[in-house]
mmCIF file of C-alpha atoms and ligand atoms in Angstrom:
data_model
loop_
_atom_site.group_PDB
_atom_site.id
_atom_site.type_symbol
_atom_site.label_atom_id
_atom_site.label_comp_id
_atom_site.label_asym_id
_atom_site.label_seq_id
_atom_site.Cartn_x
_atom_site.Cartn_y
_atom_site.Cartn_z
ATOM 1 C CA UNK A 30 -1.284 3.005 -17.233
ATOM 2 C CA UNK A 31 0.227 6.448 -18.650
ATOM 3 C CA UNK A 32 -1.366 8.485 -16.591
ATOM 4 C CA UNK A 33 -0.947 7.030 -13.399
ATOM 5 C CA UNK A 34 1.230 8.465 -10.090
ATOM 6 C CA UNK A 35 1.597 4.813 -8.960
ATOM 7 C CA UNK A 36 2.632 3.770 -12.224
ATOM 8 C CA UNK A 37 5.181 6.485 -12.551
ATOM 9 C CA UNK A 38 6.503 5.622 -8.984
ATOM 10 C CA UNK A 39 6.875 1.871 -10.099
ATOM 11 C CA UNK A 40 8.533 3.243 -13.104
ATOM 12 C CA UNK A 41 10.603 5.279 -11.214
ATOM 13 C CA UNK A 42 9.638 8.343 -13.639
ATOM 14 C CA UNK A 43 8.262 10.100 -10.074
ATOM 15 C CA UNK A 44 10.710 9.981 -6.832
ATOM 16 C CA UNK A 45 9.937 7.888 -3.930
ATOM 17 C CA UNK A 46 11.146 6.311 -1.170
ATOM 18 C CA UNK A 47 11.326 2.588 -2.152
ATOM 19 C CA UNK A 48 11.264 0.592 1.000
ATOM 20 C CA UNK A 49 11.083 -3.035 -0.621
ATOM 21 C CA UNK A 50 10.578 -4.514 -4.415
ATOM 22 C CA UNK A 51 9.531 -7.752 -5.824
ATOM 23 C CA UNK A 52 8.020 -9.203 -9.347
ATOM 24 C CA UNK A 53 4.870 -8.598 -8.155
ATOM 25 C CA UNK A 54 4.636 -5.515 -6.413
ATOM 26 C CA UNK A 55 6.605 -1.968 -4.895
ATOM 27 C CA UNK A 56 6.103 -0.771 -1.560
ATOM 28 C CA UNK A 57 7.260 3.111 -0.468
ATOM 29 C CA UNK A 58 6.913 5.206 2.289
ATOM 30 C CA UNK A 59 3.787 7.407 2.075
ATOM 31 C CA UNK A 60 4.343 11.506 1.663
ATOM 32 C CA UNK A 61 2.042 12.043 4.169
ATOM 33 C CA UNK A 62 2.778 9.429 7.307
ATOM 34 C CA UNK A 63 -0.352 8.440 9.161
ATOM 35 C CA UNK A 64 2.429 6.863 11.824
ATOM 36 C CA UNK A 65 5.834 6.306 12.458
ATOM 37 C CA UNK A 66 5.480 3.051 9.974
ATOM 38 C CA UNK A 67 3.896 4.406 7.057
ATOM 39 C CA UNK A 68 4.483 2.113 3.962
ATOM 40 C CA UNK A 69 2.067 2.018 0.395
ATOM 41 C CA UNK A 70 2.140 -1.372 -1.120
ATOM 42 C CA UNK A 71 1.059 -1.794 -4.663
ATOM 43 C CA UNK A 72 0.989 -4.280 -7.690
ATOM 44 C CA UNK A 73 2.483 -3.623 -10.542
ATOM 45 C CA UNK A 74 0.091 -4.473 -12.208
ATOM 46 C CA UNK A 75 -2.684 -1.321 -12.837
ATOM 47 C CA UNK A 76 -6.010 -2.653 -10.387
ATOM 48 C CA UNK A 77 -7.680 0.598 -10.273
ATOM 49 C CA UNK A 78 -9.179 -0.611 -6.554
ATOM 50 C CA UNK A 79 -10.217 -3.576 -4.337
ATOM 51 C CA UNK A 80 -13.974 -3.184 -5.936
ATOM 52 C CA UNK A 81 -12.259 -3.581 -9.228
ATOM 53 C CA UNK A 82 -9.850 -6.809 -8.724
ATOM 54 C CA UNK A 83 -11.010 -10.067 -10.426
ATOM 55 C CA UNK A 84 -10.367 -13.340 -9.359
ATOM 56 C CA UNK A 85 -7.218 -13.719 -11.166
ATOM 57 C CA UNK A 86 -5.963 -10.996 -8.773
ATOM 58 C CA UNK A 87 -6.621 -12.988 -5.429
ATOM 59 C CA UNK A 88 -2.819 -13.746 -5.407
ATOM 60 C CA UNK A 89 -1.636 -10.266 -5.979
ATOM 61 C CA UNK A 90 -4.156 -9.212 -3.025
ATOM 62 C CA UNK A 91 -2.690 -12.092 -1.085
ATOM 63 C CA UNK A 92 0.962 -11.069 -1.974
ATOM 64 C CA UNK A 93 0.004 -7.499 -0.549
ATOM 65 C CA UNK A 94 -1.238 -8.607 2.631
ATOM 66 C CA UNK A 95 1.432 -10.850 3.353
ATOM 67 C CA UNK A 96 4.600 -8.059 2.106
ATOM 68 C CA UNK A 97 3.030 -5.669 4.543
ATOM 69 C CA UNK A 98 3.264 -8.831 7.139
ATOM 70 C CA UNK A 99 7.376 -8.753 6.097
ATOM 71 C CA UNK A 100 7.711 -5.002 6.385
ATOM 72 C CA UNK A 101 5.973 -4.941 9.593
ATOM 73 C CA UNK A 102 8.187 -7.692 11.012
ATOM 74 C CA UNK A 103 11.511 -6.370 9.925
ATOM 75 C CA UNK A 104 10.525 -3.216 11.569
ATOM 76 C CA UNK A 105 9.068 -4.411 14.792
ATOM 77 C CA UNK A 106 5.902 -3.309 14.987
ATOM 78 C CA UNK A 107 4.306 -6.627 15.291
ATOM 79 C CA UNK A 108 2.355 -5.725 18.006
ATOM 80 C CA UNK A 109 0.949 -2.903 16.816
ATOM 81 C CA UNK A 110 0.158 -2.112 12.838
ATOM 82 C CA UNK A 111 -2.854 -2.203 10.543
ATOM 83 C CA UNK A 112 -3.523 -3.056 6.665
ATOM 84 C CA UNK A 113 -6.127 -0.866 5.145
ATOM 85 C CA UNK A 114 -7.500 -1.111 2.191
ATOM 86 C CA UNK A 115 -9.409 2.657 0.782
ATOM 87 C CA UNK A 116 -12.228 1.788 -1.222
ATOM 88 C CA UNK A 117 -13.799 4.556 -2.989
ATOM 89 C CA UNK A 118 -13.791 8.258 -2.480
ATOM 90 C CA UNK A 119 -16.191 8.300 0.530
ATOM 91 C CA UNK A 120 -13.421 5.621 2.674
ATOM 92 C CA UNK A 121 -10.831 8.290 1.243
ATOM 93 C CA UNK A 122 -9.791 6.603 -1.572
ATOM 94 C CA UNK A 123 -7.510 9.533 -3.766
ATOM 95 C CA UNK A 124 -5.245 7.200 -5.567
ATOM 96 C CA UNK A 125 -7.410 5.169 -8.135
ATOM 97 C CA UNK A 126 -4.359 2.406 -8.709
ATOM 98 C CA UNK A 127 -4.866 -0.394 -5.728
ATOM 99 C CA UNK A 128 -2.594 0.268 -2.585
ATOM 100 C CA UNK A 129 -2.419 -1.539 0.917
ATOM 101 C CA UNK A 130 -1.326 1.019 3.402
ATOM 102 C CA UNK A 131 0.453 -0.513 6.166
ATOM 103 C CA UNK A 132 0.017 1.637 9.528
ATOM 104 C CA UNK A 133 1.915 1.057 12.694
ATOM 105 C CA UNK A 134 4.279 2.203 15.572
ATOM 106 C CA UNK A 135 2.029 3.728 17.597
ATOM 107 C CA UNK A 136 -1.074 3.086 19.706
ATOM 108 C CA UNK A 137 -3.926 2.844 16.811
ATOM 109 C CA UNK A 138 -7.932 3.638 17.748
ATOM 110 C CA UNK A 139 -10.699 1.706 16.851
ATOM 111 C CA UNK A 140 -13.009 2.094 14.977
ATOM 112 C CA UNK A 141 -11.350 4.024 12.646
ATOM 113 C CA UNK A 142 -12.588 7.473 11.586
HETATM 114 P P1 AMP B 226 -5.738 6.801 -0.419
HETATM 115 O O1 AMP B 226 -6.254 8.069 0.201
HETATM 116 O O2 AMP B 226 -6.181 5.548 0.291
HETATM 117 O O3 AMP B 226 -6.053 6.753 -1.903
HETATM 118 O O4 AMP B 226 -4.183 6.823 -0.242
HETATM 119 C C1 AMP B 226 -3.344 7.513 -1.113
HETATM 120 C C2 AMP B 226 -2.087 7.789 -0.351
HETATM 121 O O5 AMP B 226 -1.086 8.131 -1.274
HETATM 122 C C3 AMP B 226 -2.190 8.913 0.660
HETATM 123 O O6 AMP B 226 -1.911 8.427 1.959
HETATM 124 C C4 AMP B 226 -1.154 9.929 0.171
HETATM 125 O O7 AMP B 226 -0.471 10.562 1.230
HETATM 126 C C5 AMP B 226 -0.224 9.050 -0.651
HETATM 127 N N1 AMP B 226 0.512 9.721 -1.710
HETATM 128 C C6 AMP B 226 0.033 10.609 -2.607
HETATM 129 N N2 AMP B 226 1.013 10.999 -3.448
HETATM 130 C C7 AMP B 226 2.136 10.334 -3.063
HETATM 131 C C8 AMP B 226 3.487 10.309 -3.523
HETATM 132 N N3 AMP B 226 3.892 11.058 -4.575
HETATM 133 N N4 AMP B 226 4.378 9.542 -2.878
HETATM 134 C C9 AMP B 226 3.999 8.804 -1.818
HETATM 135 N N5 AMP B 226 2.736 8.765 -1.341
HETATM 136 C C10 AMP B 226 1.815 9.521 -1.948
HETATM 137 ZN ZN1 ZN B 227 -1.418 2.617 -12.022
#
C-alpha cells in the first residue's frame, strides 16, 4: 500500500533498524522501546489489523508468532517476553498495517494497562 509507514519500512524507502527478514515478513526494532527487547514484526503483505485478517492469513499470523519465538530465543529472553497484538485505536492501535510487537527483558506486569 502507497501510503503506508510499514510498507515504506519493508521497502526500505523509510530507515529502520532491520533486526531479521524472511519471504514472509520484516521485523525491526521499535522507535519507541517498551523494553530492552523491543522488536515490530510484520507481513509483507498489507493486513490492515488482526480484526481484518482472513483465513488465508492464518499462516502469516502463525509465521509472526513463531519469528517473535526465534528473536526472543536468540536474544535470551525466554523467560521473560510477551507478543501483543493492538487491535483498534482504543487497545492503542496507531499503525493500521498488522504488527506483532515482541516485548521482553525485563520484569513485565499483568494485566496490562
Ligand atoms: P501500535 O500502537 O500497536 O499501532 O504500535 C505501533 C508502534 O510503531 C509503536 O510502538 C511505535 O513506537 C512504532 N513506530 C512508529 N513509527 C515507527 C518507525 N518509523 N519505526 C519504528 N517503529 C515505529
Ligand atoms: Zn502496509
Amino acid at each position: 500500500m502507497s501510503d503506508c509507514l510499514f510498507c515504506k519500512i519493508i521497502a526500505g524507502q523509510i530507515p529502520a533498524k532491520k533486526v531479521y527478514e524472511d519471504d514472509l515478513c520484516y521485523a525491526f526494532e521499535d522507535i519507541n522501546p517498551q523494553a530492552p527487547t523491543h522488536v515490530l514484526i510484520v507481513p509483507k503483505k498489507h493486513v490492515v489489523g488482526l480484526k481484518e485478517a482472513l483465513p488465508e492469513d492464518a499462516a502469516i499470523l502463525g509465521h509472526l508468532q513463531l519469528t517473535a519465538a526465534r528473536i526472543g530465543r536468540e536474544r535470551k529472553i525466554e523467560n521473560s517476553y510477551r507478543t501483543v497484538f493492538n487491535v483498534g485505536p482504543g487497545s492503542g492501535q496507531s499503525v493500521f498495517h498488522l504488527h506483532l510487537h515482541l516485548l521482553g527483558g525485563r520484569k513485565l506486569s499483568w494485566p496490562p494497562g
